[in-house]
Coordinates of C-alpha atoms in Angstrom, one line a residue:
S90 CA -5.5 -4.0 109.3
V91 CA -4.5 -0.4 108.6
M92 CA -1.2 -0.9 110.4
A93 CA -0.5 -4.1 108.4
Y94 CA -1.2 -2.2 105.2
H95 CA 1.0 0.7 106.1
L96 CA 3.9 -1.6 106.9
N97 CA 3.6 -3.7 103.7
P98 CA 0.5 -3.5 101.4
G99 CA 1.4 -7.0 100.2
W100 CA 0.4 -8.4 103.6
L101 CA -3.2 -7.2 103.4
P102 CA -3.9 -5.5 100.0
G103 CA -7.2 -4.0 101.2
G104 CA -6.1 -3.2 104.7
F105 CA -6.6 0.5 104.1
T106 CA -10.3 -0.1 104.3
G107 CA -9.9 -0.6 108.1
V108 CA -10.7 3.1 108.2
D109 CA -14.1 2.3 106.7
V110 CA -14.6 -0.2 109.5
F111 CA -13.6 2.5 112.0
F112 CA -16.2 4.9 110.6
V113 CA -19.0 2.4 111.0
I114 CA -17.9 1.5 114.6
S115 CA -17.6 5.2 115.4
G116 CA -21.2 5.9 114.3
F117 CA -22.4 3.0 116.4
V118 CA -20.4 3.7 119.5
V119 CA -21.1 7.4 119.6
S120 CA -24.9 6.5 119.5
T121 CA -24.6 4.0 122.3
S122 CA -22.7 6.6 124.4
V123 CA -25.7 9.1 124.6
H124 CA -28.8 7.0 123.9
K125 CA -29.7 6.7 127.7
L126 CA -29.7 10.5 128.3
P127 CA -33.1 11.8 129.5
P128 CA -35.0 14.3 127.4
M129 CA -33.3 17.8 127.7
R130 CA -32.9 21.0 125.8
I131 CA -30.7 21.0 122.7
G132 CA -28.1 23.3 124.4
A133 CA -27.7 20.9 127.3
F134 CA -27.5 17.9 124.9
V135 CA -24.8 19.6 122.9
L136 CA -22.8 20.4 126.0
V137 CA -23.0 16.8 127.2
F138 CA -22.1 15.4 123.8
Y139 CA -19.1 17.7 123.2
A140 CA -17.8 17.3 126.7
R141 CA -17.6 13.6 126.2
R142 CA -16.1 13.8 122.7
V143 CA -13.5 16.4 123.7
T144 CA -12.4 14.4 126.7
R145 CA -12.2 11.3 124.6
I146 CA -10.3 12.7 121.5
V147 CA -8.4 15.8 122.3
P148 CA -5.7 14.9 124.9
A149 CA -4.1 12.0 123.0
L150 CA -4.4 13.9 119.7
A151 CA -2.8 17.0 121.0
V152 CA 0.1 15.1 122.6
C153 CA 0.7 13.1 119.4
L154 CA 0.6 16.2 117.1
V155 CA 3.1 18.1 119.2
A156 CA 5.5 15.2 119.6
T157 CA 5.3 14.5 115.8
A158 CA 6.0 18.2 115.1
I159 CA 9.1 18.1 117.2
V160 CA 10.4 14.9 115.7
S161 CA 9.6 16.1 112.2
A162 CA 11.5 19.3 112.8
L163 CA 14.6 17.3 113.9
F164 CA 14.7 14.7 111.1
I165 CA 12.6 15.7 108.1
P166 CA 14.0 18.4 105.8
N167 CA 11.8 20.6 103.6
A168 CA 11.4 18.9 100.3
Y169 CA 8.9 18.1 97.6
L170 CA 7.8 15.1 99.6
S171 CA 7.3 17.1 102.7
D172 CA 6.0 20.5 101.4
T173 CA 2.6 20.0 103.0
N174 CA 3.7 18.3 106.2
Q175 CA 3.6 21.4 108.5
R176 CA 0.3 22.7 107.2
T177 CA -1.3 19.3 107.5
G178 CA -0.1 19.1 111.1
V179 CA -1.4 22.6 111.9
L180 CA -4.8 21.9 110.3
A181 CA -5.1 18.6 112.2
F182 CA -5.6 20.7 115.4
F183 CA -8.7 22.1 113.8
G184 CA -10.0 18.8 112.3
L185 CA -9.4 20.1 108.8
S186 CA -6.3 18.2 107.6
N187 CA -8.5 16.1 105.2
V188 CA -9.6 19.3 103.4
L189 CA -6.0 20.3 102.7
L190 CA -5.1 16.8 101.6
A191 CA -8.1 16.7 99.3
H192 CA -7.3 20.0 97.6
R193 CA -3.6 19.6 97.3
G194 CA -4.0 17.0 94.6
R195 CA -2.0 14.3 96.3
D196 CA -3.2 10.7 96.2
Y197 CA -3.5 8.9 99.5
F198 CA -1.5 6.0 98.0
S199 CA 1.3 8.2 96.6
P200 CA 4.8 8.8 98.1
H201 CA 3.7 12.3 98.9
A202 CA 1.2 11.0 101.4
E203 CA 3.5 8.2 102.6
Y204 CA 6.1 10.7 103.7
N205 CA 3.7 13.0 105.5
P206 CA 3.6 12.1 109.3
F207 CA 0.2 13.8 109.6
T208 CA -1.6 12.1 106.7
H209 CA -3.5 9.7 108.9
T210 CA -5.3 12.6 110.7
W211 CA -7.6 13.0 107.7
S212 CA -9.9 10.3 109.1
L213 CA -10.1 12.1 112.5
G214 CA -11.0 15.2 110.5
V215 CA -13.9 13.3 108.9
E216 CA -15.0 12.0 112.3
E217 CA -14.8 15.5 113.9
Q218 CA -16.8 17.0 111.1
F219 CA -19.4 14.3 111.5
Y220 CA -19.7 15.3 115.2
L221 CA -20.7 18.8 114.1
V222 CA -24.0 17.5 112.7
F223 CA -24.6 14.4 114.9
P224 CA -26.2 16.2 117.8
L225 CA -28.6 18.0 115.6
L226 CA -29.7 14.8 113.8
F227 CA -29.7 12.6 117.0
F228 CA -31.5 15.1 119.3
A229 CA -34.9 14.0 118.1
W230 CA -34.1 10.5 119.3
I231 CA -33.4 11.9 122.8
L232 CA -36.8 13.5 122.7
G233 CA -38.5 10.2 121.8
R234 CA -39.1 11.2 118.1
R235 CA -37.2 8.2 116.9
R236 CA -38.6 8.0 113.4
L237 CA -37.7 11.6 112.7
S238 CA -34.1 11.0 113.8
A239 CA -33.8 7.8 111.8
G240 CA -35.3 9.6 108.8
L241 CA -32.7 12.4 109.0
F242 CA -29.8 9.9 109.1
W243 CA -31.3 7.9 106.3
G244 CA -31.5 11.0 104.2
G245 CA -27.9 11.9 104.9
L246 CA -26.8 8.3 104.2
V247 CA -28.5 8.2 100.8
A248 CA -27.2 11.7 99.8
S249 CA -23.7 10.8 100.9
L250 CA -23.8 7.5 99.1
L251 CA -24.9 9.1 95.9
C252 CA -22.2 11.7 96.3
A253 CA -19.6 9.0 96.9
L254 CA -20.6 7.2 93.7
W255 CA -20.4 10.5 91.7
L256 CA -17.2 11.7 93.2
A257 CA -15.5 8.3 92.6
R258 CA -15.9 9.0 88.9
V259 CA -15.1 12.7 88.8
N260 CA -12.7 13.4 91.7
Q261 CA -11.5 10.3 93.5
L262 CA -9.2 12.4 95.7
S263 CA -12.2 14.3 97.2
A264 CA -14.2 11.1 97.4
F265 CA -11.5 9.6 99.5
Y266 CA -10.8 12.5 102.0
L267 CA -14.0 14.5 102.4
I268 CA -16.9 14.1 104.7
W269 CA -19.5 14.3 101.9
S270 CA -18.6 10.9 100.6
R271 CA -17.8 9.3 104.0
F272 CA -20.9 10.4 106.0
W273 CA -22.8 7.4 104.8
E274 CA -20.4 5.0 106.6
L275 CA -20.8 6.8 110.0
A276 CA -24.5 7.1 109.4
A277 CA -24.7 3.4 108.8
G278 CA -23.3 2.7 112.3
V279 CA -25.9 5.1 113.8
L280 CA -28.8 3.5 111.9
L281 CA -27.7 0.1 113.0
F282 CA -27.9 1.2 116.6
Q283 CA -31.3 2.7 116.0
L284 CA -32.6 -0.5 114.4
M285 CA -31.3 -2.6 117.2
A286 CA -32.8 -0.3 119.8
A287 CA -36.1 -0.3 118.0
R288 CA -36.1 -4.1 118.1
G289 CA -35.5 -4.1 121.9
H290 CA -31.8 -5.0 121.9
S291 CA -30.2 -4.5 125.3
F292 CA -27.0 -2.5 125.1
E293 CA -26.0 -3.3 128.7
A294 CA -26.8 -7.0 129.3
D295 CA -25.4 -10.0 127.6
S296 CA -27.5 -12.8 126.1
L297 CA -27.0 -16.2 124.5
P298 CA -26.9 -15.9 120.8
S299 CA -29.0 -18.1 118.6
R300 CA -27.6 -20.5 116.0
A301 CA -28.7 -18.1 113.3
A302 CA -26.9 -15.2 115.0
N303 CA -23.7 -17.3 115.2
R304 CA -24.0 -18.3 111.6
W305 CA -24.6 -14.8 110.4
A306 CA -21.7 -13.5 112.6
A307 CA -19.4 -15.9 110.8
V308 CA -20.7 -14.8 107.4
S309 CA -20.1 -11.2 108.4
L310 CA -16.6 -11.9 109.5
A311 CA -15.9 -13.6 106.2
V312 CA -17.4 -10.7 104.3
L313 CA -15.2 -8.3 106.3
A314 CA -12.1 -10.4 105.7
A315 CA -12.9 -10.6 102.0
G316 CA -13.1 -6.8 101.9
L317 CA -9.8 -6.3 103.8
W318 CA -8.1 -8.6 101.4
S319 CA -9.5 -7.7 98.0
A320 CA -10.2 -4.0 98.1
N321 CA -8.4 -2.1 95.3
P322 CA -6.8 1.3 96.0
G323 CA -7.9 2.4 92.6
A324 CA -11.5 1.9 93.7
A325 CA -11.3 3.7 97.1
P326 CA -13.6 4.6 98.7
M327 CA -16.2 3.3 96.3
P328 CA -16.8 0.5 95.7
A329 CA -13.9 -0.7 97.9
A330 CA -15.7 0.3 101.1
I331 CA -18.8 -1.8 100.5
L332 CA -17.7 -5.2 101.7
P333 CA -15.9 -3.8 104.8
V334 CA -18.9 -1.7 105.8
L335 CA -21.4 -4.6 105.3
G336 CA -19.1 -7.0 107.2
T337 CA -18.7 -4.5 110.1
L338 CA -22.5 -3.9 110.3
G339 CA -23.1 -7.6 110.4
L340 CA -20.5 -8.2 113.2
L341 CA -21.9 -5.4 115.3
G342 CA -25.5 -6.6 114.8
F343 CA -25.0 -10.3 115.4
V344 CA -22.2 -10.2 118.1
H345 CA -22.8 -7.1 120.2
G346 CA -24.3 -7.9 123.6
R347 CA -24.1 -11.7 123.1
Q348 CA -22.0 -14.2 124.9
G349 CA -21.0 -17.4 123.0
G350 CA -20.1 -18.5 119.5
V351 CA -16.8 -18.8 117.8
V352 CA -16.7 -15.2 116.5
Q353 CA -17.6 -13.7 119.9
R354 CA -14.9 -15.8 121.6
L355 CA -12.4 -14.9 118.9
L356 CA -13.1 -11.1 119.3
S357 CA -12.9 -11.5 123.1
L358 CA -9.4 -12.9 123.3
P359 CA -7.3 -10.8 125.7
A360 CA -4.9 -9.7 123.0
V361 CA -7.7 -8.7 120.7
R362 CA -9.5 -6.8 123.5
F363 CA -6.2 -5.0 124.4
I364 CA -5.9 -3.9 120.7
G365 CA -9.5 -2.7 120.9
R366 CA -8.9 -0.6 124.0
T367 CA -5.7 1.0 122.7
S368 CA -6.8 1.2 119.1
Y369 CA -7.2 5.0 119.1
S370 CA -3.6 5.6 120.4
L371 CA -2.3 2.8 118.1
Y372 CA -3.9 4.6 115.1
L373 CA -2.5 8.0 116.3
W374 CA 1.1 6.8 116.9
H375 CA 1.7 4.1 114.3
W376 CA 1.8 6.4 111.3
P377 CA 4.3 9.0 112.5
V378 CA 6.6 6.2 113.6
F379 CA 6.3 4.5 110.2
V380 CA 6.9 7.8 108.3
L381 CA 9.9 8.7 110.5
A382 CA 11.4 5.3 109.7
R383 CA 10.9 5.9 106.0
W384 CA 12.8 9.3 106.3
T385 CA 15.6 7.8 108.4
I386 CA 16.5 4.1 108.7
G387 CA 14.1 2.9 106.0
L388 CA 11.0 0.7 106.4
E389 CA 11.8 -2.0 103.8
S390 CA 13.4 -4.8 105.9
A391 CA 11.7 -7.1 108.3
A392 CA 13.9 -5.9 111.1
T393 CA 13.0 -2.2 110.7
Q394 CA 9.3 -3.1 110.2
L395 CA 9.4 -5.1 113.4
A396 CA 11.2 -2.3 115.3
A397 CA 8.7 0.3 114.0
L398 CA 5.8 -1.8 115.0
A399 CA 7.3 -2.3 118.5
I400 CA 7.9 1.4 119.0
A401 CA 4.4 2.3 117.8
A402 CA 2.9 -0.2 120.2
A403 CA 5.0 1.0 123.1
L404 CA 4.0 4.7 122.5
A405 CA 0.4 3.7 122.1
T406 CA 0.4 1.8 125.4
L407 CA 2.0 4.8 127.1
S408 CA -0.5 7.1 125.6
Y409 CA -3.4 4.9 126.7
Y410 CA -2.3 4.6 130.3
W411 CA -0.8 8.0 130.8
V412 CA -3.0 10.2 128.6
E413 CA -6.3 8.6 127.7
L414 CA -7.2 6.9 130.9
P415 CA -6.3 9.8 133.3
T416 CA -8.2 12.3 131.2
R417 CA -11.2 10.0 130.9
R418 CA -11.3 9.6 134.7
I419 CA -11.0 13.4 135.3
G420 CA -13.4 14.5 132.5
P421 CA -16.7 13.4 134.1
R422 CA -15.7 15.2 137.3
L423 CA -15.5 18.6 135.5
A424 CA -18.5 20.7 134.7
R425 CA -19.3 20.3 131.0
P426 CA -18.3 23.8 129.9
A427 CA -15.1 23.4 131.9
A428 CA -14.3 20.1 130.2
I429 CA -14.9 21.6 126.7
G430 CA -12.9 24.7 127.7
A431 CA -10.0 22.6 129.0
G432 CA -9.9 20.6 125.8
L433 CA -9.9 23.7 123.6
S434 CA -7.2 25.2 125.7
L435 CA -5.1 22.1 125.3
L436 CA -5.6 22.2 121.5
A437 CA -4.7 25.9 121.5
T438 CA -1.5 25.3 123.5
G439 CA -0.5 22.4 121.3
L440 CA -1.1 24.4 118.2
F441 CA 1.0 27.3 119.5
A442 CA 3.8 24.9 120.4
S443 CA 3.7 23.3 117.0
V444 CA 3.8 26.6 115.2
L445 CA 6.8 27.6 117.2
V446 CA 8.5 24.3 116.5
N447 CA 7.8 24.7 112.7
A448 CA 9.2 28.2 112.7
A449 CA 12.4 27.0 114.5
Q450 CA 12.8 24.0 112.2
P451 CA 16.0 25.3 110.4
R452 CA 17.7 25.8 113.8
L453 CA 16.4 22.6 115.4
S454 CA 17.0 20.2 112.6
L455 CA 19.6 17.5 112.8
S456 CA 19.6 17.2 109.0
T457 CA 22.5 18.7 107.0
V458 CA 19.9 19.7 104.4
A459 CA 18.3 22.2 106.8
R460 CA 21.5 23.2 108.5
H461 CA 23.3 24.0 105.3
S462 CA 20.3 25.3 103.4
A463 CA 22.4 27.4 101.0
D464 CA 23.8 24.2 99.5
W465 CA 20.4 22.6 99.0
Y466 CA 17.7 25.2 98.5
V467 CA 17.1 27.6 95.6
D468 CA 16.1 31.2 96.5
W469 CA 15.0 33.9 94.1
N470 CA 16.4 36.5 96.6
D471 CA 19.9 35.3 96.0
A472 CA 19.8 37.3 92.8
N473 CA 20.2 40.5 94.9
R474 CA 22.9 39.4 97.3
G475 CA 26.1 41.3 96.6
A476 CA 24.5 43.3 93.8
T477 CA 25.4 47.0 93.3
G478 CA 23.6 49.5 91.2
C479 CA 20.7 47.3 90.2
H480 CA 18.3 44.8 91.7
V481 CA 15.6 42.3 90.7
E482 CA 12.0 42.9 91.8
I483 CA 10.4 39.6 92.6
S484 CA 6.7 38.9 93.0
S485 CA 5.2 35.4 93.5
T486 CA 1.6 34.1 93.7
G487 CA -0.2 30.9 93.3
F488 CA -1.4 29.8 89.8
A489 CA -3.7 26.8 89.2
G490 CA -2.1 24.7 91.9
G491 CA 1.4 25.8 91.1
Q492 CA 3.6 28.9 91.6
F493 CA 3.9 31.9 89.4
T494 CA 6.8 34.3 89.8
R495 CA 7.9 37.4 88.0
A496 CA 11.5 38.6 88.3
T497 CA 12.0 42.1 86.8
P498 CA 15.4 43.8 86.7
S499 CA 15.5 47.4 87.8
G500 CA 18.3 49.8 87.1
C501 CA 20.4 47.1 85.4
G502 CA 22.5 47.0 82.2
A503 CA 23.1 49.6 79.5
N504 CA 19.4 50.3 79.1
A505 CA 18.8 50.8 82.8
A506 CA 16.6 53.8 82.1
T507 CA 14.1 51.8 80.2
A508 CA 12.2 48.6 81.2
A509 CA 13.7 45.3 80.2
Q510 CA 12.7 44.5 76.6
R511 CA 13.3 40.8 76.4
T512 CA 11.3 38.2 78.4
L513 CA 12.4 34.7 79.3
Y514 CA 9.4 32.5 80.0
V515 CA 10.1 29.3 82.0
T516 CA 7.6 26.5 82.9
G517 CA 7.8 23.0 84.1
D518 CA 7.8 20.7 87.1
S519 CA 10.1 20.9 90.2
H520 CA 13.1 20.9 87.8
S521 CA 11.8 24.3 86.7
G522 CA 11.8 25.4 90.3
S523 CA 15.4 24.3 90.8
Y524 CA 16.6 27.0 88.3
A525 CA 15.1 29.8 90.4
T526 CA 18.5 31.1 91.9
M527 CA 20.2 31.1 88.5
L528 CA 17.2 32.7 86.7
G529 CA 17.3 35.5 89.3
K530 CA 21.0 36.2 88.7
F531 CA 20.4 35.9 84.9
A532 CA 17.7 38.6 85.1
R533 CA 20.1 41.0 86.8
E534 CA 23.2 40.3 84.7
T535 CA 21.4 40.4 81.3
N536 CA 18.5 42.9 82.1
T537 CA 16.0 40.2 81.1
R538 CA 12.5 39.9 82.6
I539 CA 11.7 36.4 83.9
V540 CA 8.2 35.0 83.9
H541 CA 8.4 31.7 85.7
F542 CA 5.8 28.9 86.3
T543 CA 6.4 25.7 88.3
R544 CA 4.3 23.0 89.7
G545 CA 5.8 19.9 91.2
G546 CA 4.9 16.7 89.4
C547 CA 3.6 18.4 86.3
A548 CA 6.2 18.2 83.6
F549 CA 5.9 20.2 80.4
V550 CA 6.8 18.3 77.2
S551 CA 7.6 15.2 79.3
L552 CA 7.4 13.1 76.2
G553 CA 5.2 10.3 77.5
L554 CA 5.8 10.4 81.2
E555 CA 2.6 9.6 83.2
D556 CA 2.7 12.9 85.2
E557 CA 1.9 15.1 82.2
S558 CA -1.0 12.9 81.1
K559 CA -2.9 13.4 84.4
S560 CA -5.9 15.6 83.8
D561 CA -4.9 18.2 86.4
C562 CA -1.4 18.5 84.9
A563 CA -2.8 18.8 81.4
S564 CA -5.2 21.5 82.4
Y565 CA -2.4 23.3 84.3
N566 CA -0.1 23.3 81.4
A567 CA -2.8 24.5 79.1
A568 CA -3.6 27.3 81.5
V569 CA 0.0 28.4 81.5
I570 CA 0.1 28.6 77.7
D571 CA -3.2 30.5 77.6
H572 CA -1.8 32.9 80.1
I573 CA 1.5 33.7 78.5
L574 CA 0.7 33.4 74.8
P575 CA -1.1 36.7 74.4
E576 CA 1.9 38.7 75.9
M577 CA 4.7 36.9 74.0
K578 CA 6.5 38.8 71.4
R579 CA 9.2 38.3 68.8
G580 CA 12.6 37.9 70.5
D581 CA 11.3 36.3 73.7
V582 CA 12.4 32.9 74.8
L583 CA 10.5 30.0 76.3
F584 CA 12.7 27.6 78.4
L585 CA 11.2 24.2 79.3
P586 CA 13.1 22.3 82.0
S587 CA 11.3 19.1 83.2
L588 CA 11.8 15.5 84.0
R589 CA 11.8 13.5 80.8
L590 CA 12.8 10.0 81.9
P591 CA 11.1 7.7 84.4
R592 CA 12.6 7.7 87.9
F593 CA 14.3 4.7 89.3
T594 CA 12.0 5.0 92.4
Q595 CA 9.0 4.5 90.1
L596 CA 10.3 1.0 89.4
G597 CA 10.5 0.0 93.0
V598 CA 13.1 -0.2 95.8
D599 CA 14.9 -3.0 94.0
A600 CA 15.2 -1.0 90.8
E601 CA 17.9 -2.2 88.4
K602 CA 19.6 -0.5 85.5
A603 CA 18.2 -3.2 83.2
R604 CA 14.6 -2.5 84.3
M605 CA 15.1 1.2 83.7
H606 CA 16.6 0.6 80.3
H607 CA 13.6 -1.6 79.4
A608 CA 11.1 1.1 80.7
V609 CA 12.7 3.7 78.3
W610 CA 13.3 1.5 75.3
N611 CA 10.2 -0.8 75.1
A612 CA 7.8 -0.4 72.2
G613 CA 5.1 1.1 74.4
A614 CA 7.3 3.9 75.6
T615 CA 8.5 4.5 72.0
N616 CA 4.9 5.0 70.8
E617 CA 4.0 7.2 73.8
R618 CA 7.0 9.4 73.1
A619 CA 6.1 9.8 69.5
S620 CA 2.5 10.6 70.3
A621 CA 3.5 13.1 73.0
A622 CA 6.0 14.7 70.8
Q623 CA 3.4 15.2 68.1
G624 CA 1.1 16.9 70.6
A625 CA 3.9 19.0 72.1
S626 CA 5.0 20.1 68.6
A627 CA 1.5 21.4 67.8
T628 CA 1.4 23.4 71.1
L629 CA 4.9 24.8 70.6
R630 CA 4.1 25.8 67.0
R631 CA 1.5 28.3 68.4
I632 CA 4.4 29.9 70.3
T633 CA 7.2 29.8 67.7
D634 CA 4.8 31.3 65.1
R635 CA 4.9 34.5 67.2
G636 CA 8.7 34.7 66.7
V637 CA 9.5 33.1 70.1
Q638 CA 12.4 30.8 70.4
V639 CA 11.9 27.6 72.5
I640 CA 14.7 25.9 74.4
V641 CA 13.9 22.3 75.6
E642 CA 16.2 21.0 78.3
A643 CA 17.6 17.5 77.5
P644 CA 17.3 14.8 80.2
K645 CA 19.7 15.3 83.1
P646 CA 21.4 12.4 84.9
L647 CA 19.2 10.2 87.1
Y648 CA 20.3 8.4 90.2
M649 CA 18.9 5.5 92.3
S650 CA 19.1 7.4 95.6
S651 CA 18.1 11.0 96.5
P652 CA 20.9 13.1 98.1
Y653 CA 18.5 15.1 100.4
R654 CA 17.3 11.8 101.9
C655 CA 20.7 10.1 102.1
S656 CA 23.2 12.7 103.5
D657 CA 22.8 12.3 107.2
W658 CA 24.1 9.9 109.8
F659 CA 20.6 8.8 110.5
N660 CA 19.6 7.9 107.0
H661 CA 22.6 7.0 104.9
E662 CA 22.2 3.3 105.9
S663 CA 18.6 3.2 104.7
P664 CA 18.1 0.6 101.9
G665 CA 16.9 3.4 99.7
C666 CA 20.3 5.1 100.1
Q667 CA 22.4 2.0 99.3
R668 CA 21.6 2.1 95.6
G669 CA 24.0 4.9 95.0
E670 CA 24.2 8.5 93.9
S671 CA 26.4 7.9 90.9
L672 CA 26.2 6.0 87.6
P673 CA 28.4 5.4 84.6
R674 CA 28.0 8.2 82.1
S675 CA 27.9 5.7 79.2
Y676 CA 24.8 4.0 80.7
L677 CA 23.0 7.3 81.2
E678 CA 23.9 8.5 77.6
D679 CA 22.5 5.2 76.3
L680 CA 19.4 5.4 78.5
R681 CA 18.3 8.8 77.2
R682 CA 19.2 8.2 73.6
P683 CA 15.5 7.7 72.5
V684 CA 14.5 10.9 74.2
M685 CA 17.4 12.8 72.5
A686 CA 16.3 11.4 69.2
T687 CA 12.7 12.6 69.7
L688 CA 14.0 16.0 70.7
A689 CA 16.2 16.1 67.6
H690 CA 13.2 15.2 65.4
M691 CA 11.2 18.1 67.0
H692 CA 14.0 20.5 66.2
A693 CA 14.2 19.2 62.6
T694 CA 10.5 19.9 62.0
N695 CA 10.6 23.3 63.7
G696 CA 13.9 25.2 63.7
A697 CA 12.7 27.5 66.5
I698 CA 12.8 24.6 68.9
H699 CA 16.3 24.1 70.3
V700 CA 17.7 21.5 72.6
W701 CA 20.1 22.4 75.4
D702 CA 22.0 19.6 77.1
P703 CA 23.1 20.2 80.7
L704 CA 24.6 16.6 81.1
P705 CA 28.2 17.5 80.1
A706 CA 28.3 20.2 82.7
L707 CA 27.0 17.9 85.4
C708 CA 29.1 14.8 84.7
E709 CA 32.8 13.9 84.6
R710 CA 34.2 12.1 81.6
D711 CA 33.3 8.6 82.8
T712 CA 30.9 9.1 85.8
C713 CA 27.9 11.1 86.6
S714 CA 27.5 11.9 90.3
A715 CA 24.9 13.8 92.4
K716 CA 27.6 15.4 94.5
V717 CA 31.0 17.1 94.0
D718 CA 33.3 17.3 97.0
G719 CA 30.4 16.3 99.2
R720 CA 28.2 19.2 98.0
P721 CA 25.0 18.4 96.1
L722 CA 24.5 19.1 92.4
F723 CA 21.0 17.6 92.8
F724 CA 18.4 18.0 95.6
D725 CA 16.6 14.7 94.9
S726 CA 17.3 11.9 92.4

């Protein structure tokens, strides 16, 4: 179900809840794997438990992570869509990738997650974090104190369920990724096992099911199917997980250990059993294959989807027979500390290899973006290359989820003996970051101090675009203004470069010029622009009243394809690259006319707000293009 959803959400709209199914099964299976152990000390139990878990999880995971790091270095350039990829892969070795993804502010259903080949490791992180507490909660069961163990898991389930309901309202991202709101699903699987054990269920022998069991198994399958079909990403994980969890609990409870009935026979078909046996490797390998396809040949056509599915299945089968099975046979022969030590050593080796590969990415990459980085990437330090007699001191730090940079000229200009008097403040989304090289040179050549803020996806004065209305972007922009306003003085300048038109990619792969035109000109967009302009004007009035001039960048050309994703032999045939990197200038002029009118109105009501238009410098007389003589003017679209 997860693979179907990742290939095409339209095939199974709620297929992402297959992960919720996985959590319930995991809690159930990990309980059955240790329930027959005799009473022992807690230290011995922990060694037994972790030896089994390490043997089961680590080898296939380490191999997949290293292979994915190598392929990513070859084919995926550093970009906004991939800026967390390497860190996600590194943290996956520690079982912490879910923590990074939760705190980077990137929705699981957004392109940022879809282009990260390590995103899927978040669920393994949740499982591994569950394993940190499972031995402590289950140990009482081993000692025969079953009610105490069940009570502990019930307490954790209730607390986690309440947390999930609360986080779903206040921070859906954390609710999706973090163990606090997922523990209840794993605990539900454990409690089902404990209930079945308390009722005398045999976990080794098969029995004939009753008619009632068959009937309830069919109902459970229907409930699960309903959840996999109807779950809404906007309601993940709560309440989207409820039906899949209930359906899974019912299937486990009414089918496990029983022979007979339609549902049992369906789930025992050879093909289904093979998927079950290889499911761990399938989950590990399918996502990197799908993501690599998105970065290269595309994943939109039926042919590429079928090819990606076949490659993922082949890699998973190889992983199962060559990695999983051998290590599961060898593991029980090793002493438990040796098995754990071997697993940790394998993780450390894989981590070291991945870090080396990440560091060598510019040299290993097959992408022209990485091999000719000076054509593609901005760099503050370019300001000092070739400079004589003066230099720019650059310091950068994080700021509210974005980047804060100060560029201060030293020994430059006629007033070199004194500190620079004028300050140019710059803030905006990734468009702001794209000016870094020029701003550094401007600082040196004009003896101007630069105070620069940038946060990808958070436009400033976006005039109605969705990004700026997001609560985290609104709070970020407010924090920037609160930070710079007290130090602003008469004669300073605030420059505001940002995306101010919707992207073609937001309208879908088959985006057309007519659809874009409608998205900009429709009545709803007009009202949003007017409302956003009113709010922006009030904010900017606080700045201009201090004698600061404001320069708002007019909309730049937009294209249907992104150059950094479409400039290599392995990606230029992708459907996403066939839409083109050029458009008629007349169309773009018409497209942005409503925004230009709004900016003109803002200038008319506040003479200290100026509009600077870069489009004439970026376009020929009749055509706007993302490249000139094969070299990019734009990094993305």
